[in-house]
Short mmCIF file of C-alpha atoms and ligand atoms in Angstrom, two decimals:
data_model
loop_
_atom_site.label_atom_id
_atom_site.label_comp_id
_atom_site.label_asym_id
_atom_site.label_seq_id
_atom_site.Cartn_x
_atom_site.Cartn_y
_atom_site.Cartn_z
CA MET A 1 37.42 -58.38 10.67
CA ASP A 2 40.61 -59.13 12.53
CA TRP A 3 40.63 -56.01 15.03
CA ASP A 4 44.65 -56.58 15.98
CA ASN A 5 45.13 -56.32 12.15
CA ARG A 6 43.00 -53.12 11.55
CA PRO A 7 44.76 -50.76 9.03
CA ASN A 8 45.80 -47.30 10.08
CA PRO A 9 43.39 -44.85 8.87
CA PHE A 10 46.08 -42.27 8.65
CA LYS A 11 49.04 -42.41 6.36
CA VAL A 12 52.28 -42.10 7.80
CA TYR A 13 55.42 -41.65 5.76
CA SER A 14 58.42 -43.71 6.85
CA SER A 15 61.07 -40.75 6.40
CA PRO A 16 61.26 -38.37 9.06
CA ASP A 17 63.00 -35.67 6.91
CA LEU A 18 60.00 -34.87 4.72
CA GLU A 19 59.09 -31.29 5.58
CA THR A 20 56.22 -30.57 6.73
CA VAL A 21 54.01 -27.10 6.24
CA PRO A 22 51.25 -26.26 8.99
CA LEU A 23 48.06 -25.00 7.39
CA PRO A 24 46.77 -21.66 8.79
CA GLU A 25 43.75 -21.57 10.87
CA PRO A 26 40.81 -21.52 7.84
CA SER A 27 38.51 -18.25 8.00
CA ALA A 28 35.07 -18.78 7.34
CA ARG A 29 33.26 -17.28 4.68
CA GLU A 30 29.52 -17.31 6.19
CA VAL A 31 27.77 -18.14 2.87
CA PRO A 32 24.50 -20.35 3.29
CA ALA A 33 25.25 -24.14 2.73
CA LEU A 34 22.30 -24.49 0.31
CA GLU A 35 23.64 -21.77 -1.94
CA ALA A 36 26.95 -23.29 -1.86
CA LEU A 37 25.43 -26.69 -3.43
CA THR A 38 24.24 -25.00 -6.38
CA ALA A 39 26.79 -22.11 -7.17
CA ARG A 40 29.33 -23.19 -9.66
CA PRO A 41 31.33 -19.96 -10.46
CA GLU A 42 32.96 -19.79 -13.66
CA SER A 43 36.26 -18.40 -13.14
CA GLY A 44 37.31 -16.45 -10.14
CA ARG A 45 39.46 -15.55 -7.69
CA ALA A 46 43.43 -17.62 -7.23
CA PRO A 47 43.40 -19.64 -3.82
CA ASP A 48 46.02 -18.58 -1.32
CA LEU A 49 47.42 -20.81 1.34
CA ALA A 50 44.40 -19.70 3.48
CA ALA A 51 41.81 -20.52 1.07
CA LEU A 52 43.56 -24.01 0.45
CA ALA A 53 43.64 -24.45 4.09
CA ARG A 54 40.04 -24.08 4.50
CA LEU A 55 39.41 -26.48 1.50
CA LEU A 56 41.26 -28.98 3.51
CA THR A 57 40.49 -28.53 6.84
CA HIS A 58 36.53 -28.54 6.27
CA GLY A 59 36.63 -30.76 3.30
CA ALA A 60 38.57 -33.75 4.40
CA GLY A 61 39.95 -33.09 8.19
CA VAL A 62 39.06 -34.32 11.39
CA ILE A 63 36.78 -33.20 13.86
CA PRO A 64 38.54 -33.17 16.96
CA HIS A 65 36.04 -33.35 19.58
CA ARG A 66 34.69 -36.39 17.90
CA THR A 67 36.36 -39.47 18.58
CA ARG A 68 34.66 -43.00 19.57
CA GLY A 69 37.02 -45.87 20.71
CA PRO A 70 39.35 -46.30 17.80
CA PHE A 71 37.53 -43.98 15.82
CA VAL A 72 38.33 -40.23 15.05
CA PHE A 73 35.51 -38.92 12.89
CA ARG A 74 36.08 -36.54 9.95
CA THR A 75 34.37 -33.91 8.26
CA TYR A 76 32.76 -36.23 5.75
CA ALA A 77 30.94 -39.36 6.02
CA ALA A 78 32.79 -42.88 5.16
CA ALA A 79 31.50 -46.29 5.10
CA GLY A 80 32.45 -47.97 8.61
CA ALA A 81 34.13 -44.92 9.39
CA LEU A 82 37.41 -46.93 7.74
CA TYR A 83 38.45 -43.75 5.54
CA PRO A 84 40.02 -45.21 2.85
CA VAL A 85 40.52 -41.92 1.11
CA GLU A 86 44.24 -39.68 0.97
CA VAL A 87 44.36 -36.26 -0.51
CA TYR A 88 47.25 -34.33 -1.96
CA VAL A 89 47.71 -31.35 -3.72
CA VAL A 90 50.02 -30.47 -6.55
CA THR A 91 50.57 -26.71 -6.72
CA GLY A 92 52.97 -24.07 -8.16
CA ASP A 93 53.87 -20.99 -5.66
CA ILE A 94 50.95 -19.89 -4.19
CA GLY A 95 51.49 -16.80 -1.74
CA ASP A 96 52.92 -18.70 1.41
CA LEU A 97 53.14 -22.02 -0.21
CA ALA A 98 56.16 -23.13 -2.44
CA ALA A 99 55.67 -25.31 -5.65
CA GLY A 100 55.45 -28.73 -4.62
CA ALA A 101 53.72 -32.03 -4.57
CA TYR A 102 52.29 -32.35 -0.96
CA HIS A 103 50.42 -34.97 1.09
CA PHE A 104 47.29 -33.62 3.74
CA GLN A 105 47.60 -35.09 6.88
CA PRO A 106 44.22 -34.45 8.45
CA ARG A 107 45.16 -35.32 11.40
CA SER A 108 47.85 -32.74 12.22
CA GLY A 109 46.24 -30.37 9.63
CA SER A 110 49.54 -30.01 7.89
CA LEU A 111 50.88 -30.86 4.55
CA THR A 112 53.79 -32.91 4.10
CA LEU A 113 56.22 -31.88 1.27
CA LEU A 114 56.46 -34.73 -1.05
CA ARG A 115 58.54 -33.56 -4.51
CA PRO A 116 59.66 -29.72 -4.26
CA GLY A 117 59.47 -28.26 -7.61
CA ASP A 118 56.30 -27.23 -9.97
CA HIS A 119 54.87 -30.59 -10.96
CA HIS A 120 51.42 -29.07 -12.40
CA PRO A 121 53.02 -29.27 -15.70
CA HIS A 122 53.21 -33.17 -14.96
CA LEU A 123 49.51 -33.35 -14.24
CA VAL A 124 48.55 -31.00 -17.68
CA ARG A 125 50.61 -34.10 -19.31
CA ALA A 126 48.68 -36.75 -17.42
CA THR A 127 45.70 -35.25 -18.45
CA ALA A 128 46.34 -34.83 -22.09
CA GLU A 129 46.36 -31.02 -21.74
CA GLU A 130 42.61 -30.98 -19.99
CA ASP A 131 41.55 -27.26 -19.96
CA SER A 132 40.72 -26.96 -16.56
CA VAL A 133 43.85 -28.50 -15.43
CA ARG A 134 45.60 -26.39 -17.61
CA THR A 135 44.39 -23.27 -16.32
CA ALA A 136 44.23 -24.36 -12.56
CA ASN A 137 46.03 -22.83 -9.71
CA LEU A 138 46.30 -25.91 -8.11
CA VAL A 139 45.17 -29.45 -8.34
CA ILE A 140 44.13 -31.79 -5.49
CA ALA A 141 43.92 -35.50 -6.11
CA LEU A 142 42.25 -37.86 -4.06
CA THR A 143 43.29 -41.84 -3.76
CA GLY A 144 42.34 -44.91 -2.53
CA ILE A 145 43.75 -47.59 -0.22
CA PRO A 146 41.91 -50.59 -0.90
CA TRP A 147 43.01 -52.64 2.12
CA ARG A 148 41.71 -50.41 4.60
CA THR A 149 38.36 -50.46 3.31
CA ALA A 150 38.33 -54.35 2.22
CA TRP A 151 39.52 -55.55 5.80
CA LYS A 152 35.75 -55.31 6.38
CA TYR A 153 33.93 -55.10 3.10
CA THR A 154 36.62 -57.53 1.05
CA GLU A 155 36.13 -57.18 -2.40
CA ARG A 156 33.08 -54.76 -2.63
CA GLY A 157 35.41 -52.19 -0.82
CA TYR A 158 36.43 -51.37 -4.29
CA ARG A 159 33.25 -48.97 -4.52
CA HIS A 160 33.71 -47.49 -1.14
CA LEU A 161 36.74 -45.98 -2.26
CA PHE A 162 35.01 -43.95 -5.29
CA TRP A 163 31.78 -43.47 -2.50
CA ASP A 164 34.03 -42.17 0.00
CA ALA A 165 35.89 -39.90 -2.39
CA GLY A 166 32.39 -38.39 -3.74
CA MET A 167 31.45 -37.56 0.21
CA ILE A 168 34.89 -35.41 0.11
CA LEU A 169 34.21 -34.17 -3.39
CA ALA A 170 30.81 -32.70 -2.35
CA ASN A 171 32.49 -30.92 0.75
CA LEU A 172 34.96 -29.55 -1.49
CA LEU A 173 32.78 -28.61 -4.56
CA ALA A 174 30.54 -26.53 -1.99
CA LEU A 175 33.68 -25.21 -0.15
CA ALA A 176 34.91 -23.98 -3.53
CA ALA A 177 31.77 -22.31 -4.71
CA SER A 178 31.43 -20.65 -1.48
CA ASP A 179 34.49 -19.07 -1.86
CA GLY A 180 34.42 -18.01 -5.62
CA LEU A 181 36.68 -20.66 -6.73
CA ALA A 182 36.19 -22.45 -10.02
CA ALA A 183 36.26 -26.62 -9.74
CA ARG A 184 36.00 -29.23 -12.10
CA VAL A 185 36.45 -33.03 -11.42
CA VAL A 186 38.52 -34.82 -13.67
CA LEU A 187 38.68 -38.36 -14.16
CA GLY A 188 40.38 -38.71 -17.66
CA PHE A 189 44.33 -39.21 -16.90
CA ASP A 190 47.02 -41.38 -17.44
CA ASP A 191 47.25 -43.73 -14.20
CA ASP A 192 50.78 -44.09 -13.98
CA GLU A 193 51.70 -40.67 -14.65
CA VAL A 194 49.85 -39.49 -11.90
CA GLU A 195 50.99 -42.20 -9.43
CA ALA A 196 54.30 -41.13 -10.50
CA VAL A 197 53.75 -37.25 -9.47
CA LEU A 198 51.84 -38.52 -6.02
CA GLY A 199 54.53 -41.18 -5.26
CA LEU A 200 51.95 -43.80 -4.93
CA ASP A 201 52.72 -47.78 -4.61
CA GLU A 202 50.19 -48.56 -7.25
CA THR A 203 49.24 -52.04 -6.09
CA ARG A 204 48.15 -50.55 -2.94
CA GLU A 205 47.17 -46.92 -3.48
CA PHE A 206 44.95 -45.76 -6.64
CA PRO A 207 44.58 -42.20 -8.21
CA LEU A 208 40.78 -41.89 -7.83
CA CYS A 209 40.48 -38.25 -9.38
CA LEU A 210 41.42 -34.98 -9.72
CA LEU A 211 39.97 -31.57 -8.48
CA SER A 212 41.27 -28.73 -10.61
CA ILE A 213 40.69 -25.31 -8.44
CA GLY A 214 40.68 -21.72 -9.40
CA SER A 215 41.83 -20.32 -12.88
CA SER A 216 44.85 -18.50 -14.44
CA GLU A 217 47.01 -18.65 -17.13
CA ALA A 218 47.21 -21.91 -18.98
CA VAL A 219 50.54 -24.03 -18.00
CA GLU A 220 52.23 -26.13 -20.72
CA ALA A 221 52.52 -29.90 -20.31
CA ALA A 222 55.73 -31.39 -19.08
CA PRO A 223 57.79 -32.83 -22.23
CA ALA A 224 58.48 -36.27 -20.24
CA PRO A 225 56.95 -37.91 -17.24
CA LEU A 226 58.17 -38.38 -13.73
CA GLU A 227 60.09 -41.32 -13.48
CA SER A 228 57.85 -43.59 -11.18
CA SER A 229 59.68 -44.12 -7.35
CA PRO A 230 57.04 -44.71 -4.75
CA ILE A 231 57.52 -42.72 -1.31
CA PRO A 232 57.66 -45.46 1.28
CA ALA A 233 55.16 -45.49 4.02
CA GLU A 234 54.61 -47.44 6.67
CA PRO A 235 52.74 -50.63 6.96
CA LEU A 236 48.86 -50.20 7.66
CA SER A 237 48.71 -53.45 9.64
CA ARG A 238 50.98 -56.31 10.57
CA ARG A 239 49.69 -57.85 7.17
CA ASP A 240 47.90 -56.66 4.70
CA PHE A 241 46.07 -58.72 2.13
CA GLU A 242 45.62 -58.63 -1.28
CA PHE A 243 41.94 -58.85 -3.08
CA PRO A 244 43.25 -59.93 -6.87
CA PRO A 245 39.53 -58.72 -8.11
CA ILE A 246 39.99 -55.24 -6.76
CA ASN A 247 43.29 -55.07 -8.78
CA GLN A 248 41.66 -56.37 -11.62
CA VAL A 249 38.65 -54.11 -11.91
CA HIS A 250 40.79 -51.14 -11.09
CA ASP A 251 43.12 -52.23 -14.05
CA ALA A 252 40.29 -52.69 -16.10
CA GLY A 253 39.40 -49.17 -16.06
CA ARG A 254 43.18 -47.87 -16.51
CA LEU A 255 43.86 -45.26 -19.22
CA GLU A 256 47.23 -44.09 -21.11
CA ARG A 257 48.04 -40.96 -21.90
CA PRO A 258 47.12 -41.39 -25.70
CA ARG A 259 43.68 -42.61 -25.02
CA VAL A 260 43.23 -39.98 -22.65
CA ALA A 261 41.65 -37.18 -24.87
CA GLN A 262 39.97 -39.69 -26.83
CA TRP A 263 38.19 -40.95 -23.86
CA ARG A 264 37.29 -37.40 -22.79
CA SER A 265 35.74 -36.35 -26.17
CA GLY A 266 34.19 -39.67 -26.76
CA ALA A 267 32.36 -39.53 -23.43
CA SER A 268 31.46 -35.85 -23.53
CA ASP A 269 29.48 -36.22 -27.14
CA GLY A 270 26.29 -35.40 -26.73
CA HIS A 271 26.31 -36.42 -22.85
CA ASP A 272 24.78 -33.83 -20.70
CA GLY A 273 21.72 -34.99 -18.17
CA SER A 274 22.19 -31.68 -16.58
CA SER A 275 19.21 -29.43 -17.98
CA THR A 276 16.91 -32.57 -17.48
CA ALA A 277 17.88 -33.54 -14.14
CA ARG A 278 17.90 -30.20 -11.92
CA GLY A 279 14.91 -29.26 -10.65
CA GLU A 280 13.60 -25.69 -9.25
CA SER A 281 15.56 -24.44 -6.27
CA ARG A 282 13.26 -22.93 -3.91
CA ARG A 283 14.47 -20.41 -1.28
CA PHE A 284 14.32 -20.93 2.44
CA ALA A 285 13.94 -18.24 4.87
CA GLU A 286 16.72 -19.32 6.90
CA THR A 287 20.15 -20.97 5.91
CA ASP A 288 23.14 -21.83 8.00
CA ALA A 289 26.51 -21.22 6.66
CA LEU A 290 28.33 -23.81 4.93
CA GLU A 291 31.18 -24.50 7.48
CA GLY A 292 28.32 -25.17 10.49
CA VAL A 293 26.49 -27.35 8.19
CA ILE A 294 29.56 -29.86 7.58
CA THR A 295 30.95 -29.78 11.26
CA ARG A 296 26.96 -30.43 12.70
CA ARG A 297 26.68 -33.47 9.85
CA GLY A 298 27.03 -36.63 11.47
CA SER A 299 25.39 -39.87 10.07
CA ALA A 300 21.75 -40.39 11.60
CA ARG A 301 22.07 -43.82 13.76
CA ARG A 302 18.29 -43.35 14.27
CA PHE A 303 15.43 -41.23 12.91
CA GLY A 304 12.72 -39.54 14.99
CA PRO A 305 9.17 -39.85 14.14
CA ALA A 306 8.58 -36.22 12.66
CA PRO A 307 7.80 -36.34 9.14
CA LEU A 308 9.98 -35.01 6.21
CA PRO A 309 8.19 -31.79 4.49
CA SER A 310 8.01 -32.58 0.54
CA GLU A 311 9.22 -29.46 -0.05
CA ILE A 312 12.29 -30.20 1.78
CA LEU A 313 12.80 -33.19 0.07
CA THR A 314 12.53 -31.79 -3.51
CA ASP A 315 14.96 -29.03 -2.75
CA THR A 316 17.44 -31.56 -1.39
CA LEU A 317 17.36 -33.56 -4.48
CA SER A 318 17.47 -30.73 -6.71
CA ARG A 319 20.22 -29.46 -5.21
CA ALA A 320 21.76 -32.54 -4.91
CA MET A 321 21.33 -33.40 -8.60
CA SER A 322 22.47 -29.88 -10.18
CA GLY A 323 24.79 -31.30 -12.62
CA ILE A 324 28.78 -32.09 -11.62
CA ARG A 325 31.47 -30.13 -13.51
CA THR A 326 33.57 -32.97 -14.84
CA ASP A 327 36.07 -33.31 -17.68
CA TYR A 328 33.97 -35.53 -19.47
CA ALA A 329 30.70 -33.13 -19.03
CA PRO A 330 31.90 -29.58 -18.56
CA ASP A 331 28.49 -27.94 -18.31
CA GLY A 332 27.38 -30.50 -15.92
CA SER A 333 27.12 -34.39 -15.86
CA ALA A 334 24.34 -36.23 -14.14
CA LEU A 335 25.02 -39.97 -14.45
CA VAL A 336 22.38 -40.84 -11.45
CA GLU A 337 18.83 -41.27 -11.48
CA PRO A 338 17.32 -41.08 -7.75
CA PHE A 339 14.87 -43.44 -6.94
CA VAL A 340 12.97 -42.89 -3.89
CA ILE A 341 10.76 -45.09 -1.38
CA VAL A 342 8.53 -42.37 0.56
CA ASN A 343 7.94 -43.52 4.34
CA ASN A 344 6.99 -40.61 6.03
CA VAL A 345 6.93 -37.20 4.04
CA GLU A 346 4.65 -34.56 4.83
CA GLY A 347 2.71 -33.62 1.44
CA LEU A 348 3.48 -36.80 -0.41
CA GLU A 349 2.01 -39.96 -0.49
CA ALA A 350 3.86 -43.07 0.83
CA GLY A 351 4.98 -45.22 -2.05
CA SER A 352 7.99 -45.62 -4.62
CA TYR A 353 8.79 -42.53 -6.63
CA VAL A 354 11.42 -41.54 -9.57
CA TRP A 355 13.10 -38.24 -9.51
CA GLU A 356 12.49 -37.19 -13.40
CA GLY A 357 12.50 -34.00 -15.04
CA GLY A 358 13.28 -32.03 -11.59
CA GLU A 359 10.13 -33.20 -9.74
CA LEU A 360 9.34 -36.66 -8.00
CA ARG A 361 6.91 -39.02 -10.11
CA PRO A 362 4.95 -41.78 -8.52
CA LEU A 363 5.84 -45.23 -9.49
CA GLN A 364 3.56 -47.24 -6.86
CA LEU A 365 1.69 -46.11 -4.02
CA GLY A 366 1.51 -47.90 -0.61
CA ASP A 367 3.50 -48.49 2.86
CA PHE A 368 6.80 -50.00 1.62
CA ARG A 369 8.54 -49.60 4.89
CA ARG A 370 9.41 -53.19 5.46
CA GLU A 371 10.30 -53.79 1.87
CA ALA A 372 13.12 -50.38 1.87
CA GLY A 373 14.52 -51.65 5.37
CA HIS A 374 14.68 -55.30 3.63
CA LEU A 375 16.77 -53.74 0.65
CA CYS A 376 19.34 -51.91 2.73
CA LEU A 377 20.44 -54.67 4.16
CA ASP A 378 17.88 -55.31 6.84
CA GLN A 379 18.83 -52.14 8.40
CA PRO A 380 15.91 -50.16 10.05
CA LEU A 381 17.22 -46.69 9.50
CA GLY A 382 15.97 -47.68 5.40
CA ALA A 383 12.34 -48.28 7.10
CA THR A 384 12.25 -45.39 9.51
CA SER A 385 13.66 -42.57 7.36
CA GLY A 386 11.27 -40.08 5.86
CA ALA A 387 12.71 -40.82 2.71
CA THR A 388 15.13 -43.81 1.25
CA ILE A 389 16.99 -42.36 -1.72
CA PHE A 390 18.39 -45.05 -4.08
CA LEU A 391 20.99 -43.71 -6.34
CA MET A 392 20.96 -45.84 -9.91
CA THR A 393 22.62 -45.48 -12.97
CA ARG A 394 22.03 -47.01 -16.52
CA LEU A 395 25.67 -48.92 -16.12
CA GLY A 396 25.62 -50.70 -19.50
CA TRP A 397 25.21 -47.56 -21.36
CA ILE A 398 28.00 -45.78 -19.25
CA LEU A 399 30.16 -48.74 -19.96
CA GLU A 400 29.36 -48.86 -23.49
CA ARG A 401 30.00 -44.84 -23.79
CA PHE A 402 32.67 -44.19 -21.22
CA ASP A 403 34.41 -47.80 -21.61
CA ASP A 404 35.47 -49.70 -18.30
CA ARG A 405 36.71 -46.26 -16.98
CA GLY A 406 33.02 -45.51 -16.76
CA TYR A 407 32.58 -47.66 -13.81
CA ARG A 408 34.87 -45.26 -11.82
CA ALA A 409 32.47 -42.19 -13.27
CA ALA A 410 29.38 -43.67 -11.96
CA GLN A 411 30.59 -44.85 -8.60
CA LEU A 412 32.17 -41.56 -8.12
CA GLU A 413 28.77 -39.67 -9.42
CA ALA A 414 26.73 -41.35 -7.03
CA GLY A 415 29.36 -40.52 -4.03
CA ILE A 416 29.16 -36.93 -5.10
CA VAL A 417 25.22 -36.77 -5.12
CA GLY A 418 25.13 -38.99 -1.83
CA GLY A 419 27.52 -36.41 -0.50
CA LYS A 420 25.40 -33.41 -1.36
CA ILE A 421 22.29 -34.94 -0.12
CA TYR A 422 23.92 -35.39 3.16
CA LEU A 423 24.60 -31.41 3.11
CA ALA A 424 21.52 -30.58 1.99
CA SER A 425 19.63 -32.54 4.50
CA TYR A 426 21.65 -31.05 7.53
CA ALA A 427 21.29 -27.68 6.13
CA HIS A 428 17.82 -28.01 6.32
CA ARG A 429 18.08 -29.40 9.77
CA PHE A 430 17.04 -33.16 9.15
CA GLY A 431 19.52 -36.26 9.54
CA ALA A 432 20.81 -38.56 6.65
CA THR A 433 22.88 -41.61 6.52
CA GLY A 434 24.66 -43.55 3.63
CA LEU A 435 23.57 -46.72 3.63
CA THR A 436 24.59 -50.38 1.64
CA PHE A 437 22.05 -52.53 0.12
CA PHE A 438 21.29 -55.72 -2.11
CA ASP A 439 22.00 -54.98 -5.28
CA ASP A 440 19.80 -57.07 -7.53
CA GLU A 441 16.86 -56.69 -5.15
CA VAL A 442 17.02 -52.96 -5.74
CA GLY A 443 16.64 -53.08 -9.24
CA ARG A 444 14.00 -55.40 -9.07
CA PHE A 445 11.59 -53.63 -6.50
CA PHE A 446 11.78 -50.52 -9.15
CA LEU A 447 10.39 -52.36 -11.89
CA PRO A 448 9.53 -51.96 -14.51
CA ARG A 449 10.79 -47.99 -14.52
CA SER A 450 14.19 -49.43 -13.49
CA ARG A 451 15.16 -51.81 -16.33
CA GLY A 452 18.60 -51.18 -17.39
CA LEU A 453 19.50 -49.59 -14.08
CA GLU A 454 21.76 -50.80 -10.98
CA CYS A 455 21.75 -49.21 -7.99
CA MET A 456 25.29 -47.44 -6.90
CA LEU A 457 24.34 -46.10 -3.28
CA VAL A 458 21.57 -45.68 -1.03
CA VAL A 459 21.29 -42.57 1.56
CA ALA A 460 17.97 -42.02 3.71
CA VAL A 461 17.05 -38.68 5.18
CA GLY A 462 14.88 -37.93 8.18
CA ASP A 463 14.21 -36.43 11.32
CA SER A 464 17.20 -36.09 13.39
CA PRO A 465 16.13 -36.03 17.10
CA ARG A 466 19.66 -34.51 17.90
CA LEU A 467 18.70 -31.46 15.54
CA LYS A 468 15.70 -30.55 17.31
CA GLY A 469 16.18 -26.85 16.28
CA ARG A 470 14.04 -24.90 14.65
CA ARG A 471 13.23 -26.16 10.90
CA LEU A 472 13.50 -23.83 7.77
CA THR A 473 10.21 -22.74 6.25
CA VAL A 474 10.17 -22.10 2.31
CA ALA A 475 9.97 -18.33 1.79
CA SER A 476 8.97 -18.34 -1.88
CA PRO A 477 10.09 -20.17 -5.02
CA ALA A 478 13.45 -18.97 -6.70
CA GLY A 479 12.79 -16.34 -8.99
CA ALA A 480 9.28 -15.05 -7.55
CA PRO A 481 9.04 -11.88 -6.13
C1 FMN B 501 29.11 -44.81 1.05
C2 FMN B 501 28.30 -44.88 2.64
C3 FMN B 501 27.78 -46.03 2.91
C4 FMN B 501 27.33 -46.13 4.29
N1 FMN B 501 26.50 -47.37 4.72
C5 FMN B 501 26.38 -47.57 5.81
C6 FMN B 501 25.34 -48.54 6.33
O1 FMN B 501 25.20 -49.49 5.38
N2 FMN B 501 24.84 -48.57 7.70
C7 FMN B 501 24.92 -47.62 8.38
O2 FMN B 501 24.52 -47.36 9.71
N3 FMN B 501 25.78 -46.50 8.20
C8 FMN B 501 26.48 -46.18 7.12
N4 FMN B 501 27.11 -45.34 6.73
C9 FMN B 501 27.52 -44.34 7.45
C10 FMN B 501 28.86 -44.54 8.21
O3 FMN B 501 29.23 -45.67 8.87
C11 FMN B 501 29.37 -43.16 8.96
O4 FMN B 501 29.64 -42.33 7.83
C12 FMN B 501 30.68 -43.27 9.40
O5 FMN B 501 30.86 -44.10 10.49
C13 FMN B 501 31.40 -42.06 9.54
O6 FMN B 501 30.47 -41.27 10.76
P1 FMN B 501 29.96 -39.85 10.57
O7 FMN B 501 29.23 -39.93 9.17
O8 FMN B 501 29.28 -39.75 11.31
O9 FMN B 501 30.62 -38.99 10.34
C14 FMN B 501 27.71 -45.12 5.27
C15 FMN B 501 28.52 -43.98 5.04
C16 FMN B 501 28.77 -43.81 3.49
C17 FMN B 501 29.33 -42.72 3.06
#
């Protein structure tokens, strides 16, 4: 890490002539965060500019009063606070916002108009007429700039693009749900065509996923793609290094338009993990509004001694595992299987567990704090948590079924589930942090149950000394009188 060559975490366009549109102050919706994590409106209202401002400002904005040295913290967690993900919006006319392809500038809370005119039909084309993109009011696109994260994490930085994008998506999905807006994550698209709409330099910035928002009359696909013409941006640092394996692994997952529909239907054939993955959601006596929880979130830097109640761990996992609506599994995808080391949970013996059929099943009982800390790259946070959650996937099966593009889906879903774990934990007034880990050792630790599974991401949850406020109590199981 050469600090003098640290990449700028904010994208700055070279042309001073691009029009900027300030976003209005978002209004609060006062929907309880826990509810927002599981609500999934089918079809609902159309977003206006105020609703878009709420999504972007709370979903992927900065927290102005939280800066530390060179770091300006955001409304989502990001490994190493390097913020490699950029956010774009492609929309037709919506109320006070004219049709165009825009870039979201989190620091100023404004949109930069990149391409005037309605380019929604180009995304309909790029996704081979994906249902939710056709009927969306607008589409949010997330991209990843590998140099920002490879500066510190080298080739492993490729995964961070998807983990951090997942953190943003967890916010956006909950914010959309709490505003009655339908939303679907879309991974099947022609990469070249999306790059052209967003004006990306394809070797330096990758489209990661689309998020369709709202529902209205279907839009027809554009008859031809846009010509590629990257929109020049300032260099991120004096010199950026290339990491050829990152470009190779990304290119391996590229799709071209003729293959998109087939990829999506092949992938969705028989795939629906949601029914087995969801657990019983309990009702809690008091729940905080989503916006407050997003602002309160901040990765735990140390855990306190109080135990994590088992019903809060179970509720957190069950909400995080409520299926994610995607183009390849419209009813809800659940590629992730959580494995847990319980260190300090009231109502559960210490030991290793697997989340199965909506509940925690013990694998081996015993005190595994030392092992948990070691698996998390010898970081004490893995050992001092109430519970350390290892998000695993059946990667071989995923790659067979979803081709090389499946690698993106596996990492992204782990990021979304991780982001939901963060939100549920902070809604319950407990702390959480993402953690990195020794890949193969995690797989070995949970053997034999983990055979064929690979760890994608780790999140630890536990007592947060800075959230000393009253904890929530269980009122009654959902559906009970
Ligand atoms: C995918 C992911 C991995 C992370 N890994 C670690 C880690 O290994 N160790 C650690 O102390 N924090 C880790 N973090 C926490 C980040 O450092 C933290 O999110 C970042 O500094 C921004 O701060 P904030 O979350 O408080 O806003 C991770 C976060 C994410 C999202």
